[in-house]
GROMACS .gro file of N, CA and C in nm:
model
  438
    1MET      N    1   0.084  -0.118   0.000
    1MET     CA    2   0.000   0.000   0.000
    1MET      C    3   0.089   0.124   0.000
    2SER      N    4   0.046   0.224  -0.077
    2SER     CA    5   0.123   0.346  -0.082
    2SER      C    6   0.089   0.435   0.037
    3GLN      N    7   0.183   0.519   0.076
    3GLN     CA    8   0.162   0.607   0.190
    3GLN      C    9   0.075   0.726   0.150
    4GLN      N   10   0.092   0.775   0.029
    4GLN     CA   11   0.014   0.887  -0.020
    4GLN      C   12  -0.115   0.833  -0.081
    5SER      N   13  -0.227   0.903  -0.059
    5SER     CA   14  -0.352   0.852  -0.115
    5SER      C   15  -0.349   0.869  -0.266
    6GLN      N   16  -0.403   0.771  -0.335
    6GLN     CA   17  -0.398   0.768  -0.481
    6GLN      C   18  -0.500   0.865  -0.539
    7ASN      N   19  -0.462   0.931  -0.648
    7ASN     CA   20  -0.551   1.021  -0.719
    7ASN      C   21  -0.514   1.021  -0.867
    8TYR      N   22  -0.579   1.106  -0.946
    8TYR     CA   23  -0.553   1.108  -1.091
    8TYR      C   24  -0.405   1.137  -1.121
    9GLN      N   25  -0.347   1.230  -1.047
    9GLN     CA   26  -0.209   1.270  -1.075
    9GLN      C   27  -0.106   1.162  -1.044
   10ASN      N   28  -0.133   1.075  -0.947
   10ASN     CA   29  -0.030   0.979  -0.907
   10ASN      C   30  -0.072   0.833  -0.923
   11HIS      N   31  -0.178   0.806  -1.000
   11HIS     CA   32  -0.228   0.668  -1.008
   11HIS      C   33  -0.144   0.579  -1.098
   12ARG      N   34  -0.067   0.637  -1.188
   12ARG     CA   35   0.018   0.555  -1.276
   12ARG      C   36   0.143   0.514  -1.199
   13ARG      N   37   0.182   0.388  -1.216
   13ARG     CA   38   0.299   0.340  -1.144
   13ARG      C   39   0.403   0.286  -1.243
   14ILE      N   40   0.525   0.300  -1.202
   14ILE     CA   41   0.636   0.248  -1.283
   14ILE      C   42   0.712   0.149  -1.197
   15HIS      N   43   0.736   0.033  -1.254
   15HIS     CA   44   0.818  -0.068  -1.188
   15HIS      C   45   0.959  -0.050  -1.244
   16PRO      N   46   1.052   0.007  -1.166
   16PRO     CA   47   1.184   0.043  -1.219
   16PRO      C   48   1.259  -0.070  -1.287
   17LEU      N   49   1.254  -0.191  -1.231
   17LEU     CA   50   1.327  -0.302  -1.294
   17LEU      C   51   1.274  -0.332  -1.434
   18PHE      N   52   1.142  -0.325  -1.450
   18PHE     CA   53   1.084  -0.355  -1.580
   18PHE      C   54   1.083  -0.233  -1.671
   19HIS      N   55   1.021  -0.125  -1.624
   19HIS     CA   56   0.999  -0.010  -1.710
   19HIS      C   57   1.125   0.069  -1.743
   20VAL      N   58   1.225   0.062  -1.659
   20VAL     CA   59   1.347   0.139  -1.685
   20VAL      C   60   1.462   0.046  -1.722
   21LEU      N   61   1.504  -0.038  -1.630
   21LEU     CA   62   1.623  -0.121  -1.652
   21LEU      C   63   1.605  -0.217  -1.770
   22LEU      N   64   1.499  -0.296  -1.768
   22LEU     CA   65   1.480  -0.395  -1.874
   22LEU      C   66   1.455  -0.328  -2.009
   23THR      N   67   1.385  -0.215  -2.010
   23THR     CA   68   1.363  -0.141  -2.135
   23THR      C   69   1.496  -0.094  -2.192
   24LEU      N   70   1.580  -0.036  -2.108
   24LEU     CA   71   1.711   0.013  -2.155
   24LEU      C   72   1.800  -0.101  -2.202
   25LEU      N   73   1.802  -0.210  -2.127
   25LEU     CA   74   1.884  -0.325  -2.167
   25LEU      C   75   1.836  -0.385  -2.299
   26THR      N   76   1.705  -0.394  -2.316
   26THR     CA   77   1.649  -0.448  -2.440
   26THR      C   78   1.683  -0.357  -2.558
   27ALA      N   79   1.667  -0.228  -2.539
   27ALA     CA   80   1.701  -0.133  -2.646
   27ALA      C   81   1.851  -0.140  -2.677
   28GLY      N   82   1.933  -0.148  -2.573
   28GLY     CA   83   2.077  -0.159  -2.593
   28GLY      C   84   2.116  -0.286  -2.668
   29LEU      N   85   2.052  -0.396  -2.636
   29LEU     CA   86   2.078  -0.522  -2.704
   29LEU      C   87   2.045  -0.512  -2.852
   30PHE      N   88   1.929  -0.453  -2.883
   30PHE     CA   89   1.888  -0.441  -3.023
   30PHE      C   90   1.981  -0.347  -3.100
   31ILE      N   91   2.014  -0.233  -3.040
   31ILE     CA   92   2.105  -0.138  -3.106
   31ILE      C   93   2.241  -0.202  -3.129
   32SER      N   94   2.292  -0.274  -3.030
   32SER     CA   95   2.421  -0.343  -3.044
   32SER      C   96   2.416  -0.445  -3.157
   33ALA      N   97   2.306  -0.515  -3.168
   33ALA     CA   98   2.292  -0.616  -3.274
   33ALA      C   99   2.293  -0.551  -3.412
   34VAL      N  100   2.223  -0.439  -3.426
   34VAL     CA  101   2.221  -0.369  -3.555
   34VAL      C  102   2.360  -0.315  -3.587
   35VAL      N  103   2.427  -0.255  -3.489
   35VAL     CA  104   2.561  -0.202  -3.511
   35VAL      C  105   2.657  -0.314  -3.550
   36GLU      N  106   2.647  -0.427  -3.483
   36GLU     CA  107   2.735  -0.542  -3.515
   36GLU      C  108   2.708  -0.594  -3.657
   37LEU      N  109   2.584  -0.597  -3.698
   37LEU     CA  110   2.550  -0.642  -3.834
   37LEU      C  111   2.607  -0.545  -3.937
   38VAL      N  112   2.591  -0.416  -3.914
   38VAL     CA  113   2.645  -0.316  -4.007
   38VAL      C  114   2.797  -0.326  -4.013
   39ARG      N  115   2.862  -0.340  -3.897
   39ARG     CA  116   3.010  -0.354  -3.896
   39ARG      C  117   3.055  -0.479  -3.971
   40SER      N  118   2.984  -0.588  -3.951
   40SER     CA  119   3.020  -0.712  -4.021
   40SER      C  120   3.003  -0.699  -4.171
   41LEU      N  121   2.896  -0.633  -4.213
   41LEU     CA  122   2.874  -0.613  -4.357
   41LEU      C  123   2.981  -0.523  -4.417
   42LYS      N  124   3.016  -0.416  -4.348
   42LYS     CA  125   3.119  -0.323  -4.398
   42LYS      C  126   3.256  -0.388  -4.403
   43ALA      N  127   3.289  -0.469  -4.303
   43ALA     CA  128   3.421  -0.531  -4.295
   43ALA      C  129   3.431  -0.654  -4.384
   44GLY      N  130   3.319  -0.701  -4.433
   44GLY     CA  131   3.319  -0.822  -4.515
   44GLY      C  132   3.341  -0.948  -4.434
   45ASN      N  133   3.320  -0.940  -4.305
   45ASN     CA  134   3.332  -1.057  -4.218
   45ASN      C  135   3.211  -1.147  -4.235
   46GLN      N  136   3.217  -1.259  -4.163
   46GLN     CA  137   3.100  -1.346  -4.163
   46GLN      C  138   2.983  -1.271  -4.100
   47VAL      N  139   2.872  -1.273  -4.169
   47VAL     CA  140   2.755  -1.202  -4.119
   47VAL      C  141   2.663  -1.292  -4.038
   48PHE      N  142   2.681  -1.423  -4.049
   48PHE     CA  143   2.590  -1.515  -3.980
   48PHE      C  144   2.583  -1.489  -3.829
   49PRO      N  145   2.696  -1.474  -3.757
   49PRO     CA  146   2.686  -1.447  -3.613
   49PRO      C  147   2.612  -1.316  -3.583
   50ALA      N  148   2.635  -1.213  -3.667
   50ALA     CA  149   2.568  -1.085  -3.646
   50ALA      C  150   2.418  -1.097  -3.672
   51VAL      N  151   2.380  -1.171  -3.774
   51VAL     CA  152   2.238  -1.193  -3.804
   51VAL      C  153   2.174  -1.272  -3.690
   52LEU      N  154   2.244  -1.371  -3.641
   52LEU     CA  155   2.194  -1.451  -3.528
   52LEU      C  156   2.175  -1.362  -3.405
   53PHE      N  157   2.270  -1.273  -3.381
   53PHE     CA  158   2.262  -1.179  -3.269
   53PHE      C  159   2.139  -1.088  -3.286
   54LEU      N  160   2.114  -1.043  -3.409
   54LEU     CA  161   1.998  -0.958  -3.437
   54LEU      C  162   1.868  -1.035  -3.416
   55ILE      N  163   1.862  -1.159  -3.461
   55ILE     CA  164   1.743  -1.242  -3.444
   55ILE      C  165   1.715  -1.264  -3.295
   56ILE      N  166   1.819  -1.292  -3.220
   56ILE     CA  167   1.802  -1.312  -3.076
   56ILE      C  168   1.751  -1.184  -3.009
   57SER      N  169   1.804  -1.069  -3.051
   57SER     CA  170   1.758  -0.942  -2.991
   57SER      C  171   1.612  -0.915  -3.027
   58ILE      N  172   1.570  -0.949  -3.148
   58ILE     CA  173   1.429  -0.932  -3.188
   58ILE      C  174   1.341  -1.028  -3.108
   59MET      N  175   1.389  -1.151  -3.089
   59MET     CA  176   1.314  -1.246  -3.007
   59MET      C  177   1.297  -1.192  -2.865
   60PHE      N  178   1.400  -1.131  -2.812
   60PHE     CA  179   1.393  -1.076  -2.677
   60PHE      C  180   1.293  -0.961  -2.670
   61ILE      N  181   1.288  -0.878  -2.774
   61ILE     CA  182   1.190  -0.768  -2.778
   61ILE      C  183   1.048  -0.825  -2.776
   62VAL      N  184   1.024  -0.929  -2.855
   62VAL     CA  185   0.891  -0.992  -2.859
   62VAL      C  186   0.856  -1.049  -2.721
   63ILE      N  187   0.951  -1.117  -2.659
   63ILE     CA  188   0.927  -1.173  -2.525
   63ILE      C  189   0.900  -1.060  -2.425
   64PHE      N  190   0.977  -0.952  -2.434
   64PHE     CA  191   0.960  -0.835  -2.347
   64PHE      C  192   0.817  -0.780  -2.358
   65LEU      N  193   0.767  -0.768  -2.480
   65LEU     CA  194   0.632  -0.714  -2.501
   65LEU      C  195   0.524  -0.812  -2.454
   66VAL      N  196   0.542  -0.940  -2.480
   66VAL     CA  197   0.443  -1.040  -2.440
   66VAL      C  198   0.438  -1.054  -2.288
   67VAL      N  199   0.554  -1.051  -2.226
   67VAL     CA  200   0.560  -1.064  -2.079
   67VAL      C  201   0.481  -0.952  -2.013
   68ARG      N  202   0.474  -0.838  -2.076
   68ARG     CA  203   0.397  -0.726  -2.022
   68ARG      C  204   0.249  -0.736  -2.058
   69SER      N  205   0.218  -0.779  -2.178
   69SER     CA  206   0.079  -0.774  -2.224
   69SER      C  207  -0.010  -0.883  -2.163
   70TYR      N  208   0.041  -1.003  -2.144
   70TYR     CA  209  -0.042  -1.112  -2.091
   70TYR      C  210  -0.094  -1.084  -1.950
   71PRO      N  211  -0.009  -1.042  -1.857
   71PRO     CA  212  -0.063  -1.012  -1.723
   71PRO      C  213  -0.162  -0.895  -1.726
   72LEU      N  214  -0.139  -0.795  -1.812
   72LEU     CA  215  -0.232  -0.683  -1.820
   72LEU      C  216  -0.368  -0.729  -1.870
   73LYS      N  217  -0.368  -0.820  -1.968
   73LYS     CA  218  -0.496  -0.873  -2.017
   73LYS      C  219  -0.568  -0.950  -1.907
   74ALA      N  220  -0.494  -1.026  -1.830
   74ALA     CA  221  -0.556  -1.101  -1.719
   74ALA      C  222  -0.610  -1.005  -1.614
   75GLN      N  223  -0.534  -0.899  -1.584
   75GLN     CA  224  -0.582  -0.800  -1.489
   75GLN      C  225  -0.707  -0.729  -1.542
   76ASP      N  226  -0.708  -0.697  -1.670
   76ASP     CA  227  -0.825  -0.631  -1.730
   76ASP      C  228  -0.949  -0.719  -1.720
   77ARG      N  229  -0.932  -0.849  -1.743
   77ARG     CA  230  -1.046  -0.942  -1.731
   77ARG      C  231  -1.097  -0.946  -1.588
   78ALA      N  232  -1.005  -0.949  -1.492
   78ALA     CA  233  -1.046  -0.952  -1.352
   78ALA      C  234  -1.115  -0.822  -1.313
   79ILE      N  235  -1.062  -0.710  -1.358
   79ILE     CA  236  -1.122  -0.580  -1.328
   79ILE      C  237  -1.262  -0.572  -1.390
   80ARG      N  238  -1.276  -0.618  -1.514
   80ARG     CA  239  -1.407  -0.617  -1.580
   80ARG      C  240  -1.508  -0.698  -1.498
   81ALA      N  241  -1.468  -0.814  -1.452
   81ALA     CA  242  -1.558  -0.898  -1.372
   81ALA      C  243  -1.591  -0.832  -1.238
   82GLU      N  244  -1.491  -0.776  -1.172
   82GLU     CA  245  -1.513  -0.709  -1.044
   82GLU      C  246  -1.606  -0.590  -1.058
   83GLU      N  247  -1.583  -0.509  -1.161
   83GLU     CA  248  -1.665  -0.389  -1.179
   83GLU      C  249  -1.806  -0.425  -1.225
   84ASN      N  250  -1.821  -0.532  -1.300
   84ASN     CA  251  -1.953  -0.579  -1.339
   84ASN      C  252  -2.031  -0.622  -1.214
   85LEU      N  253  -1.964  -0.694  -1.126
   85LEU     CA  254  -2.028  -0.736  -1.001
   85LEU      C  255  -2.061  -0.614  -0.914
   86ARG      N  256  -1.970  -0.521  -0.905
   86ARG     CA  257  -1.994  -0.400  -0.825
   86ARG      C  258  -2.114  -0.324  -0.881
   87HIS      N  259  -2.119  -0.311  -1.013
   87HIS     CA  260  -2.232  -0.241  -1.076
   87HIS      C  261  -2.363  -0.315  -1.048
   88TYR      N  262  -2.358  -0.447  -1.054
   88TYR     CA  263  -2.478  -0.526  -1.027
   88TYR      C  264  -2.524  -0.510  -0.881
   89VAL      N  265  -2.431  -0.511  -0.790
   89VAL     CA  266  -2.464  -0.495  -0.648
   89VAL      C  267  -2.527  -0.357  -0.624
   90LEU      N  268  -2.474  -0.255  -0.692
   90LEU     CA  269  -2.523  -0.119  -0.670
   90LEU      C  270  -2.654  -0.089  -0.744
   91THR      N  271  -2.676  -0.155  -0.861
   91THR     CA  272  -2.791  -0.119  -0.945
   91THR      C  273  -2.883  -0.235  -0.980
   92GLN      N  274  -2.843  -0.356  -0.950
   92GLN     CA  275  -2.914  -0.478  -0.990
   92GLN      C  276  -2.919  -0.493  -1.142
   93LYS      N  277  -2.822  -0.432  -1.211
   93LYS     CA  278  -2.807  -0.444  -1.356
   93LYS      C  279  -2.659  -0.466  -1.387
   94LEU      N  280  -2.634  -0.539  -1.496
   94LEU     CA  281  -2.496  -0.555  -1.541
   94LEU      C  282  -2.449  -0.427  -1.608
   95LEU      N  283  -2.320  -0.416  -1.626
   95LEU     CA  284  -2.263  -0.300  -1.694
   95LEU      C  285  -2.317  -0.289  -1.837
   96ASP      N  286  -2.325  -0.168  -1.885
   96ASP     CA  287  -2.369  -0.142  -2.022
   96ASP      C  288  -2.270  -0.208  -2.119
   97PRO      N  289  -2.318  -0.289  -2.212
   97PRO     CA  290  -2.227  -0.357  -2.306
   97PRO      C  291  -2.153  -0.262  -2.400
   98ARG      N  292  -2.195  -0.136  -2.407
   98ARG     CA  293  -2.124  -0.039  -2.491
   98ARG      C  294  -1.991   0.004  -2.430
   99LEU      N  295  -1.973  -0.024  -2.301
   99LEU     CA  296  -1.848   0.013  -2.234
   99LEU      C  297  -1.735  -0.078  -2.279
  100SER      N  298  -1.623  -0.019  -2.316
  100SER     CA  299  -1.506  -0.098  -2.354
  100SER      C  300  -1.432  -0.141  -2.227
  101VAL      N  301  -1.343  -0.236  -2.243
  101VAL     CA  302  -1.262  -0.281  -2.129
  101VAL      C  303  -1.180  -0.164  -2.074
  102LYS      N  304  -1.124  -0.082  -2.163
  102LYS     CA  305  -1.043   0.031  -2.117
  102LYS      C  306  -1.127   0.131  -2.037
  103GLN      N  307  -1.252   0.150  -2.078
  103GLN     CA  308  -1.340   0.239  -2.002
  103GLN      C  309  -1.369   0.179  -1.864
  104ILE      N  310  -1.395   0.049  -1.861
  104ILE     CA  311  -1.426  -0.018  -1.734
  104ILE      C  312  -1.305  -0.013  -1.641
  105VAL      N  313  -1.187  -0.031  -1.697
  105VAL     CA  314  -1.064  -0.024  -1.617
  105VAL      C  315  -1.051   0.117  -1.557
  106ALA      N  316  -1.087   0.219  -1.632
  106ALA     CA  317  -1.082   0.356  -1.580
  106ALA      C  318  -1.190   0.380  -1.475
  107LEU      N  319  -1.307   0.320  -1.495
  107LEU     CA  320  -1.419   0.340  -1.403
  107LEU      C  321  -1.394   0.280  -1.265
  108ARG      N  322  -1.300   0.189  -1.253
  108ARG     CA  323  -1.275   0.124  -1.124
  108ARG      C  324  -1.232   0.222  -1.017
  109PHE      N  325  -1.184   0.339  -1.058
  109PHE     CA  326  -1.139   0.439  -0.963
  109PHE      C  327  -1.254   0.521  -0.903
  110ALA      N  328  -1.373   0.509  -0.960
  110ALA     CA  329  -1.488   0.588  -0.911
  110ALA      C  330  -1.543   0.529  -0.782
  111SER      N  331  -1.583   0.616  -0.691
  111SER     CA  332  -1.644   0.571  -0.566
  111SER      C  333  -1.780   0.510  -0.597
  112ASP      N  334  -1.832   0.433  -0.502
  112ASP     CA  335  -1.962   0.370  -0.520
  112ASP      C  336  -2.072   0.473  -0.544
  113ASP      N  337  -2.060   0.590  -0.483
  113ASP     CA  338  -2.161   0.694  -0.498
  113ASP      C  339  -2.175   0.742  -0.643
  114GLU      N  340  -2.063   0.758  -0.712
  114GLU     CA  341  -2.068   0.812  -0.847
  114GLU      C  342  -2.051   0.707  -0.956
  115PHE      N  343  -2.021   0.584  -0.919
  115PHE     CA  344  -1.993   0.478  -1.016
  115PHE      C  345  -2.109   0.453  -1.114
  116PRO      N  346  -2.232   0.428  -1.067
  116PRO     CA  347  -2.340   0.399  -1.164
  116PRO      C  348  -2.366   0.513  -1.262
  117SER      N  349  -2.371   0.635  -1.213
  117SER     CA  350  -2.399   0.748  -1.303
  117SER      C  351  -2.284   0.772  -1.399
  118LEU      N  352  -2.161   0.754  -1.353
  118LEU     CA  353  -2.045   0.771  -1.440
  118LEU      C  354  -2.040   0.661  -1.545
  119CYS      N  355  -2.083   0.541  -1.510
  119CYS     CA  356  -2.092   0.431  -1.608
  119CYS      C  357  -2.190   0.468  -1.719
  120GLN      N  358  -2.305   0.522  -1.680
  120GLN     CA  359  -2.405   0.562  -1.779
  120GLN      C  360  -2.350   0.672  -1.870
  121LYS      N  361  -2.287   0.771  -1.811
  121LYS     CA  362  -2.232   0.882  -1.888
  121LYS      C  363  -2.121   0.835  -1.982
  122ALA      N  364  -2.034   0.747  -1.930
  122ALA     CA  365  -1.923   0.696  -2.012
  122ALA      C  366  -1.975   0.618  -2.132
  123ALA      N  367  -2.079   0.538  -2.112
  123ALA     CA  368  -2.137   0.460  -2.221
  123ALA      C  369  -2.210   0.551  -2.320
  124ALA      N  370  -2.290   0.643  -2.270
  124ALA     CA  371  -2.369   0.730  -2.357
  124ALA      C  372  -2.281   0.825  -2.439
  125ASP      N  373  -2.181   0.883  -2.373
  125ASP     CA  374  -2.095   0.982  -2.440
  125ASP      C  375  -1.968   0.923  -2.497
  126GLN      N  376  -1.948   0.791  -2.476
  126GLN     CA  377  -1.825   0.722  -2.518
  126GLN      C  378  -1.701   0.801  -2.472
  127LEU      N  379  -1.697   0.829  -2.342
  127LEU     CA  380  -1.584   0.900  -2.284
  127LEU      C  381  -1.457   0.818  -2.295
  128SER      N  382  -1.347   0.884  -2.315
  128SER     CA  383  -1.217   0.815  -2.317
  128SER      C  384  -1.182   0.775  -2.174
  129PRO      N  385  -1.095   0.675  -2.157
  129PRO     CA  386  -1.053   0.639  -2.021
  129PRO      C  387  -0.996   0.757  -1.943
  130ASP      N  388  -0.920   0.843  -2.009
  130ASP     CA  389  -0.863   0.959  -1.941
  130ASP      C  390  -0.972   1.056  -1.899
  131ALA      N  391  -1.072   1.078  -1.985
  131ALA     CA  392  -1.183   1.167  -1.950
  131ALA      C  393  -1.263   1.110  -1.833
  132ILE      N  394  -1.278   0.979  -1.830
  132ILE     CA  395  -1.348   0.915  -1.718
  132ILE      C  396  -1.273   0.942  -1.589
  133LYS      N  397  -1.143   0.920  -1.589
  133LYS     CA  398  -1.063   0.941  -1.468
  133LYS      C  399  -1.069   1.086  -1.422
  134LYS      N  400  -1.067   1.179  -1.518
  134LYS     CA  401  -1.072   1.321  -1.482
  134LYS      C  402  -1.210   1.360  -1.428
  135SER      N  403  -1.314   1.284  -1.462
  135SER     CA  404  -1.451   1.313  -1.416
  135SER      C  405  -1.476   1.267  -1.273
  136ILE      N  406  -1.391   1.182  -1.223
  136ILE     CA  407  -1.413   1.123  -1.090
  136ILE      C  408  -1.392   1.229  -0.982
  137GLN      N  409  -1.493   1.243  -0.897
  137GLN     CA  410  -1.485   1.340  -0.787
  137GLN      C  411  -1.422   1.279  -0.663
  138LYS      N  412  -1.463   1.157  -0.630
  138LYS     CA  413  -1.410   1.088  -0.512
  138LYS      C  414  -1.336   0.963  -0.559
  139TRP      N  415  -1.205   0.969  -0.553
  139TRP     CA  416  -1.118   0.865  -0.607
  139TRP      C  417  -1.117   0.742  -0.518
  140ARG      N  418  -1.126   0.626  -0.580
  140ARG     CA  419  -1.118   0.496  -0.512
  140ARG      C  420  -0.987   0.431  -0.557
  141ALA      N  421  -0.893   0.416  -0.468
  141ALA     CA  422  -0.759   0.370  -0.503
  141ALA      C  423  -0.758   0.224  -0.549
  142ASP      N  424  -0.668   0.194  -0.641
  142ASP     CA  425  -0.639   0.057  -0.682
  142ASP      C  426  -0.489   0.040  -0.666
  143ASP      N  427  -0.448  -0.021  -0.555
  143ASP     CA  428  -0.306  -0.035  -0.524
  143ASP      C  429  -0.246  -0.166  -0.575
  144TYR      N  430  -0.320  -0.243  -0.652
  144TYR     CA  431  -0.271  -0.374  -0.693
  144TYR      C  432  -0.218  -0.377  -0.835
  145ARG      N  433  -0.267  -0.292  -0.922
  145ARG     CA  434  -0.225  -0.297  -1.061
  145ARG      C  435  -0.098  -0.219  -1.083
  146ILE      N  436  -0.010  -0.274  -1.166
  146ILE     CA  437   0.114  -0.204  -1.202
  146ILE      C  438   0.107  -0.172  -1.349
   0.00000   0.00000   0.00000
């Protein structure tokens, strides 16, 4: 749990090992592979090791992106289910099917008092996730998602 209460300005979180260190290392690996391939081509050396190095760096980029996207999709599914249940408990109706997953993920920050009406407004006006978050008067923290 964070010491400061969560709000629109501070709700985004960065995991330094992933978002900074691993991003820089992955970018460095790819740049090094491209530089090595260009050097090998210019020098007339064997290019196979450099091509292999480039392929491995591209594979690492794909793994880097997938490792991030799969847990986020699982979190989005869980949030959608939680917010659907919350909406049902508050209104005895399921969420409006016009709401996108991204909108629902943004709506999770709304307090119970404003959640049903903000859901209606978001669906009717097709508010962006950012507009939804900015519309929230009483913020409900989510300290679990990264």
